[in-house]
mmCIF file of C-alpha atoms in Angstrom:
data_model
loop_
_atom_site.group_PDB
_atom_site.id
_atom_site.type_symbol
_atom_site.label_atom_id
_atom_site.label_comp_id
_atom_site.label_asym_id
_atom_site.label_seq_id
_atom_site.Cartn_x
_atom_site.Cartn_y
_atom_site.Cartn_z
ATOM 1 C CA MET G 15 6.148 36.179 17.220
ATOM 2 C CA ALA G 16 2.747 34.455 16.880
ATOM 3 C CA ARG G 17 2.209 31.175 18.690
ATOM 4 C CA SER G 18 1.460 29.405 15.398
ATOM 5 C CA SER G 19 4.864 30.458 14.065
ATOM 6 C CA LEU G 20 6.595 29.203 17.193
ATOM 7 C CA TYR G 21 5.113 25.712 17.084
ATOM 8 C CA GLN G 22 5.835 25.470 13.349
ATOM 9 C CA GLN G 23 9.449 26.411 14.062
ATOM 10 C CA VAL G 24 9.755 23.671 16.679
ATOM 11 C CA ALA G 25 8.121 21.168 14.338
ATOM 12 C CA ALA G 26 10.485 22.194 11.516
ATOM 13 C CA GLU G 27 13.570 21.564 13.660
ATOM 14 C CA VAL G 28 12.440 18.085 14.721
ATOM 15 C CA ARG G 29 11.346 17.311 11.148
ATOM 16 C CA ARG G 30 14.787 18.326 9.851
ATOM 17 C CA ALA G 31 16.483 16.047 12.388
ATOM 18 C CA ILE G 32 14.341 13.124 11.210
ATOM 19 C CA TYR G 33 14.885 13.729 7.495
ATOM 20 C CA THR G 34 18.650 14.170 7.854
ATOM 21 C CA GLY G 35 18.993 11.001 9.944
ATOM 22 C CA GLU G 36 20.069 12.828 13.082
ATOM 23 C CA LEU G 37 17.061 11.113 14.615
ATOM 24 C CA ALA G 38 16.836 7.591 13.189
ATOM 25 C CA PRO G 39 13.769 5.342 13.044
ATOM 26 C CA GLY G 40 13.010 4.070 16.541
ATOM 27 C CA ASP G 41 14.965 6.854 18.270
ATOM 28 C CA GLN G 42 13.278 8.675 21.119
ATOM 29 C CA ILE G 43 12.924 12.376 20.438
ATOM 30 C CA PRO G 44 13.667 14.967 23.145
ATOM 31 C CA THR G 45 11.091 15.236 25.917
ATOM 32 C CA GLU G 46 8.565 18.038 26.062
ATOM 33 C CA THR G 47 10.630 19.669 28.802
ATOM 34 C CA ASP G 48 13.820 19.442 26.725
ATOM 35 C CA LEU G 49 12.082 20.964 23.699
ATOM 36 C CA MET G 50 10.617 23.744 25.858
ATOM 37 C CA GLU G 51 14.060 24.647 27.195
ATOM 38 C CA ALA G 52 15.833 24.330 23.819
ATOM 39 C CA HIS G 53 13.383 26.607 22.028
ATOM 40 C CA GLY G 54 12.263 28.843 24.881
ATOM 41 C CA VAL G 55 8.590 28.031 24.329
ATOM 42 C CA SER G 56 5.629 26.858 26.390
ATOM 43 C CA ARG G 57 4.498 23.264 26.873
ATOM 44 C CA ASN G 58 1.385 23.949 24.811
ATOM 45 C CA THR G 59 3.532 25.164 21.896
ATOM 46 C CA VAL G 60 5.603 21.968 22.050
ATOM 47 C CA ARG G 61 2.478 19.820 22.108
ATOM 48 C CA LEU G 62 1.106 21.616 19.053
ATOM 49 C CA ALA G 63 4.405 20.949 17.247
ATOM 50 C CA LEU G 64 4.378 17.256 18.194
ATOM 51 C CA GLY G 65 0.738 16.992 17.130
ATOM 52 C CA GLU G 66 1.671 18.303 13.684
ATOM 53 C CA LEU G 67 4.505 15.792 13.327
ATOM 54 C CA GLU G 68 2.241 12.965 14.477
ATOM 55 C CA ASN G 69 -0.365 13.946 11.891
ATOM 56 C CA GLU G 70 2.363 13.795 9.234
ATOM 57 C CA GLY G 71 3.155 10.237 10.307
ATOM 58 C CA LEU G 72 6.708 11.086 11.369
ATOM 59 C CA ILE G 73 6.497 10.327 15.084
ATOM 60 C CA LEU G 74 4.667 7.960 17.381
ATOM 61 C CA ARG G 75 3.651 9.065 20.880
ATOM 62 C CA MET G 76 3.447 6.144 23.300
ATOM 63 C CA ARG G 77 1.820 6.637 26.681
ATOM 64 C CA ARG G 78 4.246 6.364 29.595
ATOM 65 C CA ARG G 79 7.134 5.592 27.210
ATOM 66 C CA GLY G 80 7.736 8.787 25.293
ATOM 67 C CA THR G 81 7.751 9.926 21.683
ATOM 68 C CA PHE G 82 9.657 8.042 18.998
ATOM 69 C CA VAL G 83 10.550 8.387 15.324
ATOM 70 C CA ARG G 84 8.342 5.968 13.445
ATOM 71 C CA GLU G 85 9.952 2.864 12.022
ATOM 72 C CA ARG G 86 9.934 2.953 8.218
ATOM 73 C CA ARG G 87 10.957 0.043 6.042
ATOM 74 C CA PRO G 88 9.001 0.498 2.837
ATOM 75 C CA PHE G 89 8.216 -2.400 0.550
ATOM 76 C CA LEU G 90 9.562 -1.665 -2.942
ATOM 77 C CA MET G 91 6.899 -2.221 -5.609
ATOM 78 C CA ARG G 92 7.841 -2.496 -9.277
ATOM 79 C CA PRO G 93 4.522 -2.487 -11.168
ATOM 80 C CA GLN G 94 6.269 -3.136 -14.489
ATOM 81 C CA ASP G 95 7.568 -6.488 -13.173
ATOM 82 C CA GLU G 96 4.127 -8.083 -12.905
ATOM 83 C CA PHE G 97 4.264 -9.536 -16.411
ATOM 84 C CA LEU G 98 7.955 -10.376 -16.599
ATOM 85 C CA PRO G 99 8.448 -13.983 -17.746
ATOM 86 C CA LEU G 100 9.966 -16.196 -15.093
ATOM 87 C CA ASP G 101 12.296 -19.115 -15.691
ATOM 88 C CA GLN G 102 9.984 -21.986 -16.595
ATOM 89 C CA SER G 103 11.950 -24.244 -14.224
ATOM 90 C CA GLU G 104 10.787 -22.050 -11.328
ATOM 91 C CA PRO G 105 7.333 -22.214 -9.789
ATOM 92 C CA ARG G 106 5.260 -19.159 -10.743
ATOM 93 C CA PHE G 107 4.532 -17.505 -7.403
ATOM 94 C CA ASP G 108 2.127 -14.680 -6.735
ATOM 95 C CA SER G 109 4.011 -11.499 -7.695
ATOM 96 C CA PHE G 110 3.658 -10.027 -4.181
ATOM 97 C CA VAL G 111 5.058 -13.153 -2.511
ATOM 98 C CA HIS G 112 7.874 -13.294 -5.052
ATOM 99 C CA ALA G 113 8.838 -9.624 -4.479
ATOM 100 C CA VAL G 114 8.720 -9.825 -0.674
ATOM 101 C CA THR G 115 10.709 -13.065 -0.602
ATOM 102 C CA ALA G 116 13.318 -11.498 -2.891
ATOM 103 C CA GLU G 117 13.897 -8.848 -0.197
ATOM 104 C CA GLY G 118 14.594 -11.589 2.353
ATOM 105 C CA ARG G 119 11.336 -10.888 4.162
ATOM 106 C CA THR G 120 8.364 -13.090 5.025
ATOM 107 C CA ALA G 121 5.109 -12.759 3.088
ATOM 108 C CA ASP G 122 1.645 -13.960 3.994
ATOM 109 C CA GLN G 123 -1.892 -13.154 2.886
ATOM 110 C CA ARG G 124 -5.494 -13.876 3.752
ATOM 111 C CA ILE G 125 -7.706 -14.455 0.734
ATOM 112 C CA GLU G 126 -11.484 -14.214 0.454
ATOM 113 C CA VAL G 127 -13.260 -15.014 -2.818
ATOM 114 C CA SER G 128 -16.843 -14.070 -3.634
ATOM 115 C CA ILE G 129 -19.203 -13.196 -6.465
ATOM 116 C CA VAL G 130 -20.420 -9.604 -6.169
ATOM 117 C CA GLU G 131 -21.960 -6.715 -7.983
ATOM 118 C CA PRO G 132 -18.792 -4.585 -8.026
ATOM 119 C CA PRO G 133 -18.576 -0.927 -7.002
ATOM 120 C CA GLU G 134 -19.636 1.456 -9.731
ATOM 121 C CA ASP G 135 -16.123 2.646 -10.546
ATOM 122 C CA VAL G 136 -14.928 -0.955 -10.933
ATOM 123 C CA ALA G 137 -17.945 -1.908 -13.058
ATOM 124 C CA ILE G 138 -17.230 1.033 -15.360
ATOM 125 C CA ARG G 139 -13.586 0.037 -15.707
ATOM 126 C CA LEU G 140 -14.610 -3.543 -16.521
ATOM 127 C CA ALA G 141 -17.248 -2.271 -18.992
ATOM 128 C CA LEU G 142 -19.886 -4.414 -17.261
ATOM 129 C CA ALA G 143 -23.593 -4.057 -17.943
ATOM 130 C CA ASP G 144 -25.765 -2.814 -15.061
ATOM 131 C CA GLY G 145 -25.998 -5.501 -12.398
ATOM 132 C CA ALA G 146 -23.500 -7.827 -14.098
ATOM 133 C CA PRO G 147 -21.564 -9.915 -11.545
ATOM 134 C CA ALA G 148 -17.835 -10.111 -11.009
ATOM 135 C CA VAL G 149 -15.567 -12.428 -9.062
ATOM 136 C CA VAL G 150 -13.504 -10.584 -6.480
ATOM 137 C CA ARG G 151 -10.444 -11.979 -4.767
ATOM 138 C CA ARG G 152 -9.848 -9.853 -1.657
ATOM 139 C CA ARG G 153 -6.481 -10.067 0.014
ATOM 140 C CA LEU G 154 -5.045 -8.678 3.215
ATOM 141 C CA ARG G 155 -1.296 -8.913 2.777
ATOM 142 C CA PHE G 156 1.374 -9.173 5.454
ATOM 143 C CA VAL G 157 5.116 -8.518 5.507
ATOM 144 C CA ASP G 158 7.068 -9.899 8.455
ATOM 145 C CA GLY G 159 3.786 -10.476 10.281
ATOM 146 C CA GLN G 160 2.519 -6.889 9.896
ATOM 147 C CA PRO G 161 -0.481 -5.956 7.712
ATOM 148 C CA TYR G 162 0.981 -4.053 4.760
ATOM 149 C CA ASN G 163 -1.768 -3.552 2.198
ATOM 150 C CA THR G 164 -5.062 -4.725 0.776
ATOM 151 C CA PHE G 165 -5.348 -6.013 -2.779
ATOM 152 C CA ASP G 166 -8.738 -6.672 -4.401
ATOM 153 C CA SER G 167 -8.846 -8.159 -7.900
ATOM 154 C CA TYR G 168 -12.104 -8.100 -9.883
ATOM 155 C CA PHE G 169 -12.806 -10.302 -12.928
ATOM 156 C CA PRO G 170 -15.955 -10.519 -15.083
ATOM 157 C CA LEU G 171 -17.744 -13.658 -13.940
ATOM 158 C CA GLU G 172 -18.443 -14.711 -17.533
ATOM 159 C CA PHE G 173 -14.678 -14.975 -18.167
ATOM 160 C CA VAL G 174 -13.598 -16.892 -15.044
ATOM 161 C CA ALA G 175 -16.616 -18.938 -13.885
ATOM 162 C CA GLY G 176 -15.525 -22.450 -12.940
ATOM 163 C CA SER G 177 -11.817 -21.587 -12.921
ATOM 164 C CA GLU G 178 -9.375 -21.389 -10.012
ATOM 165 C CA ILE G 179 -9.938 -17.639 -9.935
ATOM 166 C CA ALA G 180 -13.526 -18.186 -8.779
ATOM 167 C CA ARG G 181 -12.519 -20.668 -6.050
ATOM 168 C CA PRO G 182 -11.086 -19.950 -2.574
ATOM 169 C CA GLY G 183 -7.416 -20.362 -1.911
ATOM 170 C CA ASP G 184 -4.138 -19.094 -3.296
ATOM 171 C CA ILE G 185 -3.127 -19.607 -6.924
ATOM 172 C CA THR G 186 0.600 -20.277 -6.751
ATOM 173 C CA ARG G 187 1.172 -19.685 -10.451
ATOM 174 C CA GLY G 188 -0.833 -16.445 -10.300
ATOM 175 C CA ALA G 189 -4.254 -15.357 -11.547
ATOM 176 C CA ASN G 190 -2.669 -13.746 -14.604
ATOM 177 C CA ARG G 191 -1.471 -17.161 -15.793
ATOM 178 C CA VAL G 192 -4.981 -18.570 -15.289
ATOM 179 C CA LEU G 193 -6.406 -15.703 -17.353
ATOM 180 C CA GLU G 194 -3.918 -16.577 -20.091
ATOM 181 C CA GLU G 195 -5.053 -20.205 -20.020
ATOM 182 C CA LEU G 196 -8.647 -18.982 -20.368
ATOM 183 C CA GLY G 197 -7.724 -17.070 -23.507
ATOM 184 C CA HIS G 198 -7.396 -13.597 -21.997
ATOM 185 C CA VAL G 199 -3.740 -12.646 -22.170
ATOM 186 C CA GLN G 200 -3.287 -9.131 -20.831
ATOM 187 C CA VAL G 201 -1.412 -7.157 -23.478
ATOM 188 C CA ARG G 202 -1.989 -3.670 -22.069
ATOM 189 C CA VAL G 203 -2.530 -2.178 -18.638
ATOM 190 C CA VAL G 204 -3.602 1.254 -17.422
ATOM 191 C CA ASP G 205 -2.557 2.412 -13.944
ATOM 192 C CA ASP G 206 -4.221 5.137 -11.869
ATOM 193 C CA ILE G 207 -2.504 6.251 -8.659
ATOM 194 C CA SER G 208 -4.051 8.626 -6.131
ATOM 195 C CA ALA G 209 -3.746 9.457 -2.436
ATOM 196 C CA ARG G 210 -6.239 10.080 0.346
ATOM 197 C CA MET G 211 -6.804 9.515 4.037
ATOM 198 C CA PRO G 212 -7.953 5.991 4.970
ATOM 199 C CA THR G 213 -11.471 4.959 5.868
ATOM 200 C CA SER G 214 -12.098 3.766 9.419
ATOM 201 C CA ASP G 215 -12.285 0.169 8.158
ATOM 202 C CA GLU G 216 -8.952 0.504 6.352
ATOM 203 C CA SER G 217 -7.325 2.015 9.452
ATOM 204 C CA LEU G 218 -8.519 -0.935 11.513
ATOM 205 C CA ARG G 219 -7.559 -3.678 9.049
ATOM 206 C CA LEU G 220 -4.150 -2.189 8.293
ATOM 207 C CA GLN G 221 -3.476 -1.100 11.899
ATOM 208 C CA LEU G 222 -2.620 2.421 10.763
ATOM 209 C CA GLU G 223 -1.232 5.044 13.092
ATOM 210 C CA PRO G 224 -3.017 8.423 13.213
ATOM 211 C CA GLY G 225 -2.116 10.715 10.336
ATOM 212 C CA THR G 226 -1.076 7.959 7.926
ATOM 213 C CA PRO G 227 -2.389 8.541 4.380
ATOM 214 C CA VAL G 228 -2.886 5.746 1.880
ATOM 215 C CA VAL G 229 -2.075 5.443 -1.805
ATOM 216 C CA VAL G 230 -4.804 3.887 -3.948
ATOM 217 C CA TYR G 231 -3.318 2.072 -6.915
ATOM 218 C CA VAL G 232 -5.755 0.812 -9.569
ATOM 219 C CA ARG G 233 -4.596 -1.317 -12.505
ATOM 220 C CA VAL G 234 -6.886 -2.278 -15.396
ATOM 221 C CA GLY G 235 -5.720 -5.106 -17.657
ATOM 222 C CA TYR G 236 -6.869 -5.458 -21.280
ATOM 223 C CA ASP G 237 -6.662 -8.462 -23.603
ATOM 224 C CA ALA G 238 -5.744 -8.497 -27.297
ATOM 225 C CA GLU G 239 -9.268 -7.400 -28.238
ATOM 226 C CA ASP G 240 -8.908 -4.427 -25.882
ATOM 227 C CA THR G 241 -11.503 -5.897 -23.548
ATOM 228 C CA PRO G 242 -10.932 -5.152 -19.838
ATOM 229 C CA VAL G 243 -10.468 -8.481 -18.070
ATOM 230 C CA ARG G 244 -9.208 -7.479 -14.621
ATOM 231 C CA VAL G 245 -9.318 -4.530 -12.253
ATOM 232 C CA ALA G 246 -6.874 -4.674 -9.339
ATOM 233 C CA VAL G 247 -7.307 -2.183 -6.491
ATOM 234 C CA SER G 248 -4.511 -1.832 -3.939
ATOM 235 C CA VAL G 249 -4.696 0.295 -0.790
ATOM 236 C CA LEU G 250 -1.135 1.014 0.317
ATOM 237 C CA PRO G 251 -0.158 2.786 3.571
ATOM 238 C CA ALA G 252 2.103 5.584 2.369
ATOM 239 C CA ASP G 253 4.770 4.962 5.019
ATOM 240 C CA LYS G 254 5.178 1.288 4.063
ATOM 241 C CA HIS G 255 5.468 1.436 0.287
ATOM 242 C CA LEU G 256 7.703 2.824 -2.430
ATOM 243 C CA ILE G 257 6.367 2.523 -6.003
ATOM 244 C CA ARG G 258 9.098 2.588 -8.603
ATOM 245 C CA TYR G 259 8.551 2.755 -12.365
ATOM 246 C CA GLU G 260 11.458 2.297 -14.754
ATOM 247 C CA LEU G 261 10.734 3.450 -18.310
ATOM 248 C CA GLU G 262 12.896 3.051 -21.394
ATOM 249 C CA ARG G 263 12.697 5.181 -24.481
ATOM 250 C CA HIS G 264 12.290 3.159 -27.677
#
């Protein structure tokens, strides 16, 4: 049997144990020696198998400690809930903070606000003229003290100049409410979801383990005149997020 087939067989057995729960998150997997003896293969074959599982984001190899199943507690995102009306007696929190708190977890975020010439793909989505500025609110979001995702919201400067959106700091009632107050109620959104490997900057900011892909979630909001008023770009580590859409037939 070819060496490639052997290491894939070893990887498949460990992968099965992880997916079935035989090996739970945080459990230490068998040592290289144990895997060699169990499968009758060489140390190099075992290391190739573990390398494949590490690249898939299933295991974490820690020097001098061993190899462990990666902890996974994904944050459940419900994109359709962003515009749900809240009880008017309740404060209108940022939707991320509201969702994390509802899970009994602790949310935090770092916010930077600036006026920029947005990336070309964002400018196209906002239907901006060449060189037209936008306000961007960049956020690095945390759950239970761990960086979980980045969330950058772009708004045409002409729509939000002088408002809270263009100023530093959190907006407890949410930027969507401010847009409404400015006369730009979002009545339609378009979502694009794709996946890729992270950039080096994203890996550093989000403290990603090797082999962790990211999901890029882009939402464009349109007002009643079908004018794009907001582009929100989220970069979500794939092992920390579950996106759930619930659709009803009318």
